[in-house]
């Protein structure tokens, strides 16, 4: 905007130079004006930051101290950057205008040349390239989050109410009795006691096939769960069987692996693992369940071993009918308070706890949306200024075209097409940068969507649409002007 606006002040400069102003005085004047504008902007920016900081802290999930704005380590770089912006934005107009010959200006023979136009176009292209990169990045983040939430996890996370028994040992002797009390409510359909639920941390335990400790010993994720765990979470058994209450040795002395666990010890199939024994105690593998995601899809499925070990139970997970959720929770709390007076009642839902693993990605998506909006707005400001300047420069041309019969739509299309090609060029520049950033970010996920080329096209269409709306106001205004006024211009 600064070089474009400077052309309008050419006559002023001509008068000043004719009145005796030196080149140095003119340069200092324009630089001074640019610096004043930059520092007023800094004051306004600081005020806006203080205003939006509470909302930003909530959005970003970060603790930011307002007093940091007054720290010398913050103030000094800001002042330096503002000074640099002021100098850069004022330097070109100052040197350009101060070099005018006053006679040429006052006689109307001023020619700006192609250099200024190239600079303005380059700046607009750069702004829209940044905006295009951010739009694509925002769409990729949103796409990956949606992709993860749509993927099958290998277990049913919905309608799972979990009670956390914070004190170890509360469930060791009576977990079946507690489950029975909970199950008295008709909305509680099934229940299981366990040491963890998907999305919550579980420890590792060292296991090895009997007699092969040195060759195949390794630490596996170790879940302790009762006989109903696989039924409650709807995890299918692919070989052998699950735990059975009528077999006493299934408590403590039986193991169930997931498919990754079976492969971790070199068994080529789930069926091959069934009947094998583990550790020197010769604990049999009675079954293998289908792989399921214990963690969010940022992480791969890990080898896991499951064992019935009541001394480590600390959760009871229930499959519930959510029609009377408030009544169901009230029943569970009343049972808990009656059985464990003085203990803190704490509950959560598996789907909510599991989805919290994506909180960082959700926050990132929100931040990208916010900053994309800001970047796109700034780019549109530049494009708006360039469109106004171009329309002003072509006023006489537009008047001649209208006199010769050109329609308003034809003139608007003529002006809009010129800007469309620069926005398209900006997106061509943005695509490789967005692809590199997007690919690197997607590598953080064990399960990730394929590179969404359709989103690149969508981002280009979006940027182009916003640009056309921005330019159209100036184009329509120029195209609908009276040609008589246009031909009398200057």
Short mmCIF file of C-alpha atoms in Angstrom, two decimals:
data_model
loop_
_atom_site.label_atom_id
_atom_site.label_comp_id
_atom_site.label_asym_id
_atom_site.label_seq_id
_atom_site.Cartn_x
_atom_site.Cartn_y
_atom_site.Cartn_z
CA UNK A 1 0.00 0.00 0.00
CA UNK A 2 2.81 2.39 0.83
CA UNK A 3 4.32 2.66 -2.69
CA UNK A 4 0.84 2.83 -4.25
CA UNK A 5 -0.28 5.63 -1.95
CA UNK A 6 2.95 7.53 -2.56
CA UNK A 7 2.02 8.19 -6.21
CA UNK A 8 -0.92 10.30 -5.06
CA UNK A 9 1.49 12.64 -3.25
CA UNK A 10 3.63 13.33 -6.29
CA UNK A 11 2.07 16.76 -6.82
CA UNK A 12 2.72 17.63 -3.15
CA UNK A 13 6.36 16.65 -3.55
CA UNK A 14 6.64 18.72 -6.72
CA UNK A 15 5.29 21.81 -4.94
CA UNK A 16 7.60 21.25 -1.95
CA UNK A 17 10.65 20.86 -4.16
CA UNK A 18 9.68 23.93 -6.18
CA UNK A 19 9.40 25.82 -2.89
CA UNK A 20 12.95 24.83 -1.97
CA UNK A 21 12.66 21.56 -0.03
CA UNK A 22 15.79 19.44 -0.26
CA UNK A 23 15.86 15.73 -1.02
CA UNK A 24 17.12 15.00 2.51
CA UNK A 25 14.18 16.87 4.05
CA UNK A 26 11.67 14.95 1.90
CA UNK A 27 13.25 11.57 2.73
CA UNK A 28 13.21 12.36 6.46
CA UNK A 29 9.58 13.50 6.20
CA UNK A 30 8.37 10.28 4.58
CA UNK A 31 10.48 8.07 6.83
CA UNK A 32 9.19 9.97 9.86
CA UNK A 33 5.57 9.48 8.78
CA UNK A 34 6.17 5.76 8.23
CA UNK A 35 7.83 5.38 11.65
CA UNK A 36 5.02 7.23 13.42
CA UNK A 37 2.49 4.93 11.72
CA UNK A 38 4.51 1.84 12.68
CA UNK A 39 4.84 2.82 16.35
CA UNK A 40 1.16 3.78 16.62
CA UNK A 41 0.46 0.32 15.24
CA UNK A 42 2.72 -1.19 17.90
CA UNK A 43 0.75 0.56 20.66
CA UNK A 44 -2.52 -0.64 19.14
CA UNK A 45 -1.12 -4.16 18.75
CA UNK A 46 -0.04 -4.30 22.40
CA UNK A 47 -3.51 -3.14 23.46
CA UNK A 48 -5.15 -5.81 21.31
CA UNK A 49 -2.83 -8.48 22.74
CA UNK A 50 -3.83 -7.56 26.30
CA UNK A 51 -7.47 -7.65 25.23
CA UNK A 52 -7.40 -11.07 23.54
CA UNK A 53 -4.77 -12.73 25.74
CA UNK A 54 -7.29 -14.44 28.09
CA UNK A 55 -9.10 -15.98 25.11
CA UNK A 56 -5.79 -16.97 23.51
CA UNK A 57 -4.60 -18.68 26.72
CA UNK A 58 -7.80 -20.72 26.77
CA UNK A 59 -7.49 -21.56 23.07
CA UNK A 60 -3.81 -22.52 23.25
CA UNK A 61 -4.01 -24.19 26.65
CA UNK A 62 -0.91 -22.26 27.71
CA UNK A 63 -0.04 -20.19 30.75
CA UNK A 64 1.14 -16.75 29.62
CA UNK A 65 2.06 -13.99 32.05
CA UNK A 66 0.89 -10.52 30.96
CA UNK A 67 3.87 -8.94 32.73
CA UNK A 68 6.13 -10.60 30.15
CA UNK A 69 5.05 -7.87 27.72
CA UNK A 70 6.96 -5.37 29.85
CA UNK A 71 10.10 -7.46 30.04
CA UNK A 72 13.13 -5.92 28.32
CA UNK A 73 13.66 -9.17 26.43
CA UNK A 74 10.24 -8.68 24.83
CA UNK A 75 10.11 -4.90 24.51
CA UNK A 76 13.52 -4.46 22.86
CA UNK A 77 12.92 -6.89 19.93
CA UNK A 78 9.42 -5.45 19.41
CA UNK A 79 10.73 -1.90 19.25
CA UNK A 80 13.53 -2.98 16.93
CA UNK A 81 11.16 -4.88 14.65
CA UNK A 82 8.74 -1.95 14.54
CA UNK A 83 11.56 0.42 13.65
CA UNK A 84 12.67 -1.93 10.86
CA UNK A 85 9.12 -2.22 9.49
CA UNK A 86 8.75 1.57 9.53
CA UNK A 87 12.04 2.09 7.71
CA UNK A 88 11.31 -0.60 5.08
CA UNK A 89 7.77 0.60 4.42
CA UNK A 90 8.85 4.26 4.14
CA UNK A 91 12.18 3.89 2.39
CA UNK A 92 10.96 3.08 -1.11
CA UNK A 93 8.35 5.90 -1.28
CA UNK A 94 10.81 8.35 0.30
CA UNK A 95 13.60 7.70 -2.19
CA UNK A 96 11.18 7.32 -5.10
CA UNK A 97 9.30 10.58 -4.51
CA UNK A 98 12.35 12.58 -3.46
CA UNK A 99 13.97 11.77 -6.82
CA UNK A 100 11.16 13.41 -8.85
CA UNK A 101 11.93 16.39 -11.01
CA UNK A 102 9.44 19.06 -9.88
CA UNK A 103 8.86 20.29 -13.47
CA UNK A 104 7.88 16.80 -14.64
CA UNK A 105 5.54 16.33 -11.70
CA UNK A 106 3.80 19.68 -12.02
CA UNK A 107 3.39 19.21 -15.80
CA UNK A 108 1.79 15.78 -15.23
CA UNK A 109 4.53 13.82 -16.97
CA UNK A 110 5.22 11.50 -14.00
CA UNK A 111 5.73 7.85 -14.94
CA UNK A 112 6.02 5.23 -12.20
CA UNK A 113 7.54 2.54 -14.40
CA UNK A 114 7.19 -1.23 -14.04
CA UNK A 115 9.37 -1.60 -10.93
CA UNK A 116 6.72 -0.33 -8.54
CA UNK A 117 4.03 -2.55 -10.04
CA UNK A 118 6.29 -5.62 -9.79
CA UNK A 119 7.02 -4.86 -6.16
CA UNK A 120 3.34 -4.51 -5.29
CA UNK A 121 2.46 -7.74 -7.09
CA UNK A 122 5.34 -9.59 -5.44
CA UNK A 123 4.16 -8.47 -2.00
CA UNK A 124 0.57 -9.55 -2.68
CA UNK A 125 1.74 -12.91 -4.08
CA UNK A 126 3.92 -13.45 -0.98
CA UNK A 127 1.03 -12.62 1.35
CA UNK A 128 -1.35 -14.99 -0.43
CA UNK A 129 1.32 -17.71 -0.56
CA UNK A 130 1.56 -17.54 3.24
CA UNK A 131 -2.23 -17.52 3.52
CA UNK A 132 -2.52 -20.45 1.10
CA UNK A 133 0.02 -22.47 3.09
CA UNK A 134 -1.88 -21.80 6.32
CA UNK A 135 -5.24 -22.67 4.73
CA UNK A 136 -3.90 -26.02 3.49
CA UNK A 137 -2.24 -26.72 6.86
CA UNK A 138 -5.51 -25.95 8.66
CA UNK A 139 -7.44 -28.31 6.37
CA UNK A 140 -4.84 -31.07 6.86
CA UNK A 141 -5.02 -30.77 10.66
CA UNK A 142 -8.83 -30.87 10.59
CA UNK A 143 -8.76 -33.74 8.10
CA UNK A 144 -6.39 -35.85 10.21
CA UNK A 145 -8.41 -35.30 13.39
CA UNK A 146 -11.58 -36.34 11.57
CA UNK A 147 -9.78 -39.31 10.01
CA UNK A 148 -8.59 -40.55 13.42
CA UNK A 149 -12.03 -40.24 14.95
CA UNK A 150 -13.57 -42.23 12.10
CA UNK A 151 -11.11 -45.11 12.31
CA UNK A 152 -12.21 -48.35 14.00
CA UNK A 153 -10.33 -48.75 17.27
CA UNK A 154 -10.89 -52.48 17.70
CA UNK A 155 -13.05 -51.94 20.79
CA UNK A 156 -16.30 -50.13 21.63
CA UNK A 157 -15.58 -46.92 23.53
CA UNK A 158 -19.09 -45.46 23.53
CA UNK A 159 -21.45 -45.79 26.50
CA UNK A 160 -18.71 -46.91 28.87
CA UNK A 161 -18.98 -45.47 32.38
CA UNK A 162 -15.88 -46.03 34.53
CA UNK A 163 -15.51 -45.66 38.29
CA UNK A 164 -11.99 -45.02 39.55
CA UNK A 165 -11.19 -46.70 42.88
CA UNK A 166 -8.38 -44.42 43.94
CA UNK A 167 -7.16 -46.55 46.86
CA UNK A 168 -5.32 -49.72 45.88
CA UNK A 169 -6.80 -52.96 47.19
CA UNK A 170 -10.44 -51.87 47.48
CA UNK A 171 -11.49 -54.37 44.82
CA UNK A 172 -9.14 -57.26 45.59
CA UNK A 173 -11.59 -59.39 47.57
CA UNK A 174 -15.02 -58.15 46.53
CA UNK A 175 -14.92 -56.90 42.94
CA UNK A 176 -17.64 -59.37 41.88
CA UNK A 177 -19.90 -58.19 44.72
CA UNK A 178 -19.38 -54.54 43.76
CA UNK A 179 -20.20 -55.34 40.12
CA UNK A 180 -23.35 -57.14 41.24
CA UNK A 181 -24.49 -54.08 43.21
CA UNK A 182 -23.88 -51.80 40.22
CA UNK A 183 -25.70 -54.20 37.87
CA UNK A 184 -28.91 -53.90 39.93
CA UNK A 185 -29.75 -50.76 37.97
CA UNK A 186 -31.52 -51.66 34.70
CA UNK A 187 -29.46 -49.16 32.66
CA UNK A 188 -26.19 -50.91 33.54
CA UNK A 189 -25.92 -53.75 31.03
CA UNK A 190 -22.51 -55.26 31.85
CA UNK A 191 -19.50 -54.55 34.07
CA UNK A 192 -15.84 -55.49 34.36
CA UNK A 193 -13.05 -54.85 36.87
CA UNK A 194 -9.60 -53.99 35.51
CA UNK A 195 -6.31 -52.24 36.15
CA UNK A 196 -6.79 -49.80 33.26
CA UNK A 197 -9.06 -48.77 30.41
CA UNK A 198 -8.14 -47.63 26.89
CA UNK A 199 -6.63 -44.17 26.95
CA UNK A 200 -5.23 -44.60 30.48
CA UNK A 201 -1.69 -45.66 31.29
CA UNK A 202 -0.78 -49.28 32.00
CA UNK A 203 2.56 -50.73 33.05
CA UNK A 204 4.88 -53.16 31.30
CA UNK A 205 5.69 -56.64 32.57
CA UNK A 206 8.55 -58.87 31.46
CA UNK A 207 7.45 -62.08 29.72
CA UNK A 208 9.12 -64.83 27.72
CA UNK A 209 8.15 -68.23 26.31
CA UNK A 210 9.13 -70.96 28.72
CA UNK A 211 12.79 -71.82 28.26
CA UNK A 212 13.48 -68.93 25.88
CA UNK A 213 14.14 -66.03 28.21
CA UNK A 214 17.47 -65.06 26.69
CA UNK A 215 16.25 -65.31 23.11
CA UNK A 216 12.74 -63.83 23.29
CA UNK A 217 12.24 -62.14 26.65
CA UNK A 218 10.69 -58.66 26.45
CA UNK A 219 8.48 -56.20 28.34
CA UNK A 220 4.84 -56.15 27.18
CA UNK A 221 2.02 -53.83 28.10
CA UNK A 222 0.33 -55.71 30.92
CA UNK A 223 -3.38 -55.37 31.61
CA UNK A 224 -5.07 -56.99 34.58
CA UNK A 225 -8.76 -57.58 33.89
CA UNK A 226 -11.51 -59.92 34.99
CA UNK A 227 -13.38 -62.48 32.92
CA UNK A 228 -15.86 -59.95 31.47
CA UNK A 229 -13.42 -57.37 30.07
CA UNK A 230 -13.48 -58.54 26.45
CA UNK A 231 -17.27 -58.80 26.46
CA UNK A 232 -17.81 -55.31 27.95
CA UNK A 233 -15.43 -53.65 25.47
CA UNK A 234 -16.56 -55.92 22.61
CA UNK A 235 -13.08 -57.16 21.74
CA UNK A 236 -13.32 -60.37 19.70
CA UNK A 237 -11.29 -63.49 20.50
CA UNK A 238 -9.58 -64.70 17.30
CA UNK A 239 -8.05 -67.91 18.66
CA UNK A 240 -8.52 -70.05 21.74
CA UNK A 241 -10.86 -68.56 24.35
CA UNK A 242 -11.28 -65.72 26.79
CA UNK A 243 -11.16 -66.08 30.56
CA UNK A 244 -13.82 -68.28 32.18
CA UNK A 245 -15.16 -68.00 35.72
CA UNK A 246 -15.72 -71.75 36.01
CA UNK A 247 -12.01 -72.46 35.53
CA UNK A 248 -10.24 -71.58 38.77
CA UNK A 249 -6.76 -71.49 37.23
CA UNK A 250 -7.81 -68.67 34.89
CA UNK A 251 -7.33 -66.34 37.87
CA UNK A 252 -3.60 -65.55 38.01
CA UNK A 253 -2.56 -68.62 36.00
CA UNK A 254 -3.76 -67.94 32.43
CA UNK A 255 -2.78 -65.38 29.81
CA UNK A 256 -4.50 -63.82 26.84
CA UNK A 257 -2.36 -62.01 24.23
CA UNK A 258 -3.33 -59.59 21.52
CA UNK A 259 -2.24 -60.37 17.95
CA UNK A 260 0.79 -58.11 18.24
CA UNK A 261 1.76 -59.91 21.44
CA UNK A 262 1.65 -63.27 19.67
CA UNK A 263 3.80 -61.94 16.82
CA UNK A 264 6.25 -60.38 19.27
CA UNK A 265 7.32 -63.85 20.41
CA UNK A 266 7.71 -65.19 16.89
CA UNK A 267 4.47 -67.14 16.54
CA UNK A 268 3.27 -66.83 12.97
CA UNK A 269 -0.43 -67.12 13.78
CA UNK A 270 -2.78 -66.62 16.69
CA UNK A 271 -3.64 -70.32 16.68
CA UNK A 272 0.03 -71.22 17.06
CA UNK A 273 0.31 -69.12 20.23
CA UNK A 274 -2.63 -70.84 21.97
CA UNK A 275 -1.39 -73.62 24.27
CA UNK A 276 2.14 -72.25 24.57
CA UNK A 277 3.41 -71.46 28.06
CA UNK A 278 5.10 -68.33 29.38
CA UNK A 279 7.79 -67.74 32.04
CA UNK A 280 9.38 -70.40 34.18
CA UNK A 281 6.02 -70.90 35.93
CA UNK A 282 4.63 -72.28 32.66
CA UNK A 283 1.56 -70.03 32.59
CA UNK A 284 -0.49 -71.10 29.54
CA UNK A 285 -1.67 -68.80 26.76
CA UNK A 286 -5.39 -69.67 26.60
CA UNK A 287 -6.41 -67.20 23.88
CA UNK A 288 -5.54 -64.40 21.51
CA UNK A 289 -7.76 -61.35 20.97
CA UNK A 290 -7.91 -59.08 17.96
CA UNK A 291 -5.59 -56.07 18.06
CA UNK A 292 -7.16 -52.91 19.45
CA UNK A 293 -5.87 -49.40 20.03
CA UNK A 294 -5.10 -48.76 23.67
CA UNK A 295 -3.74 -45.30 22.86
CA UNK A 296 -4.73 -42.64 20.37
CA UNK A 297 -3.76 -43.16 16.76
CA UNK A 298 -0.60 -41.11 17.23
CA UNK A 299 0.92 -44.36 18.52
CA UNK A 300 1.02 -47.84 17.01
CA UNK A 301 -0.69 -50.85 18.58
CA UNK A 302 1.71 -52.41 21.10
CA UNK A 303 2.10 -56.06 22.14
CA UNK A 304 -0.12 -56.71 25.16
CA UNK A 305 -0.73 -59.47 27.65
CA UNK A 306 -3.90 -59.72 29.76
CA UNK A 307 -4.19 -61.62 33.04
CA UNK A 308 -6.85 -61.94 35.76
CA UNK A 309 -5.16 -60.41 38.84
CA UNK A 310 -7.70 -58.94 41.31
CA UNK A 311 -5.02 -57.47 43.61
CA UNK A 312 -4.28 -54.83 40.91
CA UNK A 313 -7.86 -53.90 39.94
CA UNK A 314 -8.65 -50.20 40.36
CA UNK A 315 -11.42 -49.52 37.83
CA UNK A 316 -14.87 -50.88 37.20
CA UNK A 317 -16.04 -50.17 33.65
CA UNK A 318 -19.73 -50.52 32.79
CA UNK A 319 -21.61 -50.65 29.50
CA UNK A 320 -24.64 -48.45 30.11
CA UNK A 321 -27.84 -47.38 28.43
CA UNK A 322 -27.60 -43.59 28.28
CA UNK A 323 -31.36 -42.88 28.28
CA UNK A 324 -31.32 -42.20 32.03
CA UNK A 325 -27.71 -41.24 32.51
CA UNK A 326 -28.27 -38.98 35.51
CA UNK A 327 -30.20 -41.73 37.32
CA UNK A 328 -27.52 -44.30 36.43
CA UNK A 329 -24.70 -42.15 37.82
CA UNK A 330 -26.73 -41.42 40.95
CA UNK A 331 -27.21 -45.17 41.52
CA UNK A 332 -23.51 -45.89 41.03
CA UNK A 333 -22.57 -43.10 43.45
CA UNK A 334 -25.00 -44.30 46.09
CA UNK A 335 -23.57 -47.84 45.90
CA UNK A 336 -20.01 -46.51 46.06
CA UNK A 337 -20.73 -44.24 49.05
CA UNK A 338 -22.47 -47.09 50.88
CA UNK A 339 -19.67 -49.61 50.30
CA UNK A 340 -16.76 -47.20 50.72
CA UNK A 341 -17.74 -44.38 53.07
CA UNK A 342 -15.14 -41.62 53.18
CA UNK A 343 -13.64 -42.53 49.81
CA UNK A 344 -13.77 -39.98 46.98
CA UNK A 345 -16.20 -40.92 44.22
CA UNK A 346 -14.65 -40.34 40.79
CA UNK A 347 -16.03 -41.39 37.41
CA UNK A 348 -15.49 -40.69 33.71
CA UNK A 349 -16.55 -41.93 30.30
CA UNK A 350 -14.11 -43.88 28.14
CA UNK A 351 -14.91 -42.04 24.91
CA UNK A 352 -14.29 -38.62 26.49
CA UNK A 353 -11.06 -39.74 28.17
CA UNK A 354 -9.83 -41.40 24.98
CA UNK A 355 -10.58 -38.36 22.81
CA UNK A 356 -8.63 -36.14 25.20
CA UNK A 357 -5.51 -37.72 23.68
CA UNK A 358 -6.29 -35.62 20.61
CA UNK A 359 -6.52 -32.38 22.62
CA UNK A 360 -3.16 -31.09 21.34
CA UNK A 361 -4.21 -31.64 17.72
CA UNK A 362 -7.60 -30.00 18.35
CA UNK A 363 -5.88 -26.97 19.91
CA UNK A 364 -3.44 -26.81 17.01
CA UNK A 365 -6.35 -26.85 14.57
CA UNK A 366 -8.05 -23.99 16.43
CA UNK A 367 -4.83 -21.95 16.44
CA UNK A 368 -4.27 -22.59 12.75
CA UNK A 369 -7.82 -21.43 11.99
CA UNK A 370 -7.28 -18.23 13.97
CA UNK A 371 -3.93 -17.38 12.41
CA UNK A 372 -5.13 -18.36 8.94
CA UNK A 373 -7.99 -15.91 9.31
CA UNK A 374 -5.57 -13.15 10.36
CA UNK A 375 -3.13 -13.91 7.52
CA UNK A 376 -5.93 -14.05 4.95
CA UNK A 377 -7.34 -10.74 6.22
CA UNK A 378 -3.93 -9.04 5.92
CA UNK A 379 -3.45 -10.47 2.43
CA UNK A 380 -6.87 -9.17 1.42
CA UNK A 381 -5.94 -5.72 2.70
CA UNK A 382 -2.94 -5.71 0.40
CA UNK A 383 -5.00 -7.01 -2.50
CA UNK A 384 -7.69 -4.41 -1.86
CA UNK A 385 -5.13 -1.63 -1.96
CA UNK A 386 -3.55 -3.01 -5.12
CA UNK A 387 -6.99 -3.30 -6.76
CA UNK A 388 -7.83 0.30 -5.83
CA UNK A 389 -4.53 1.53 -7.22
CA UNK A 390 -4.90 -0.47 -10.43
CA UNK A 391 -8.47 0.70 -10.96
CA UNK A 392 -7.34 4.29 -10.45
CA UNK A 393 -4.48 3.93 -12.93
CA UNK A 394 -6.80 2.43 -15.55
CA UNK A 395 -9.61 4.95 -15.12
CA UNK A 396 -9.19 6.43 -18.61
CA UNK A 397 -8.91 2.99 -20.20
CA UNK A 398 -12.13 1.89 -18.51
CA UNK A 399 -13.90 5.03 -19.75
CA UNK A 400 -12.81 4.38 -23.35
CA UNK A 401 -13.89 0.72 -23.14
CA UNK A 402 -17.34 1.73 -21.89
CA UNK A 403 -17.69 4.35 -24.60
CA UNK A 404 -16.93 1.66 -27.19
CA UNK A 405 -19.67 -0.55 -25.77
CA UNK A 406 -17.96 -2.72 -23.12
CA UNK A 407 -20.39 -4.05 -20.50
CA UNK A 408 -19.99 -3.72 -16.74
CA UNK A 409 -19.60 -7.51 -16.44
CA UNK A 410 -16.90 -7.50 -19.13
CA UNK A 411 -14.89 -4.79 -17.38
CA UNK A 412 -15.27 -6.46 -13.97
CA UNK A 413 -14.10 -9.75 -15.49
CA UNK A 414 -11.14 -8.00 -17.13
CA UNK A 415 -9.96 -6.48 -13.87
CA UNK A 416 -10.65 -9.62 -11.78
CA UNK A 417 -8.79 -11.94 -14.16
CA UNK A 418 -5.62 -9.92 -13.71
CA UNK A 419 -5.67 -10.47 -9.96
CA UNK A 420 -6.80 -14.09 -10.23
CA UNK A 421 -3.57 -15.07 -11.96
CA UNK A 422 -1.47 -13.60 -9.13
CA UNK A 423 -3.52 -15.46 -6.51
CA UNK A 424 -3.15 -18.68 -8.49
CA UNK A 425 0.60 -18.08 -8.69
CA UNK A 426 0.66 -17.61 -4.92
CA UNK A 427 -1.06 -20.97 -4.45
CA UNK A 428 1.38 -22.68 -6.81
CA UNK A 429 4.13 -21.37 -4.52
CA UNK A 430 2.17 -22.44 -1.42
CA UNK A 431 1.59 -26.05 -2.49
CA UNK A 432 5.17 -27.37 -2.09
CA UNK A 433 5.60 -25.61 1.27
CA UNK A 434 2.23 -26.89 2.54
CA UNK A 435 3.01 -30.41 1.27
CA UNK A 436 6.35 -30.48 3.10
CA UNK A 437 4.89 -29.15 6.35
CA UNK A 438 1.81 -31.38 6.14
CA UNK A 439 3.83 -34.54 5.39
CA UNK A 440 6.20 -33.86 8.29
CA UNK A 441 3.29 -33.31 10.68
CA UNK A 442 1.43 -36.43 9.54
CA UNK A 443 4.55 -38.50 10.25
CA UNK A 444 3.76 -37.99 13.96
CA UNK A 445 0.82 -40.40 13.63
CA UNK A 446 1.04 -44.17 13.42
CA UNK A 447 -2.30 -44.18 11.59
CA UNK A 448 -2.62 -41.26 9.21
CA UNK A 449 -4.68 -40.28 6.23
CA UNK A 450 -3.12 -40.25 2.75
CA UNK A 451 -1.94 -36.86 1.56
CA UNK A 452 -5.25 -35.10 0.78
CA UNK A 453 -4.65 -33.51 -2.61
CA UNK A 454 -8.29 -32.55 -2.78
CA UNK A 455 -7.71 -30.20 0.16
CA UNK A 456 -4.97 -28.43 -1.81
CA UNK A 457 -7.48 -27.74 -4.58
CA UNK A 458 -10.11 -26.69 -2.03
CA UNK A 459 -7.66 -24.25 -0.41
CA UNK A 460 -6.85 -22.74 -3.81
CA UNK A 461 -10.54 -22.32 -4.64
CA UNK A 462 -11.15 -20.75 -1.21
CA UNK A 463 -8.25 -18.29 -1.58
CA UNK A 464 -9.35 -17.43 -5.10
CA UNK A 465 -12.95 -16.85 -3.98
CA UNK A 466 -11.86 -14.58 -1.12
CA UNK A 467 -9.58 -12.66 -3.50
CA UNK A 468 -12.35 -12.23 -6.07
CA UNK A 469 -14.74 -10.90 -3.43
CA UNK A 470 -12.05 -8.49 -2.25
CA UNK A 471 -11.26 -7.21 -5.73
CA UNK A 472 -14.84 -7.15 -7.03
CA UNK A 473 -15.86 -4.17 -4.93
CA UNK A 474 -13.23 -2.01 -6.57
CA UNK A 475 -13.84 -3.56 -10.00
CA UNK A 476 -17.59 -2.96 -9.89
CA UNK A 477 -17.05 0.55 -8.60
CA UNK A 478 -14.69 1.34 -11.49
CA UNK A 479 -16.85 -0.38 -14.09
CA UNK A 480 -20.05 1.42 -13.09
CA UNK A 481 -18.47 4.90 -13.06
CA UNK A 482 -19.77 7.43 -15.59
CA UNK A 483 -17.46 7.25 -18.67
CA UNK A 484 -17.66 11.02 -19.01
CA UNK A 485 -16.04 11.39 -15.60
CA UNK A 486 -13.52 8.70 -16.50
CA UNK A 487 -12.46 10.47 -19.70
CA UNK A 488 -12.15 13.75 -17.86
CA UNK A 489 -9.84 12.07 -15.30
CA UNK A 490 -6.68 14.12 -14.73
#
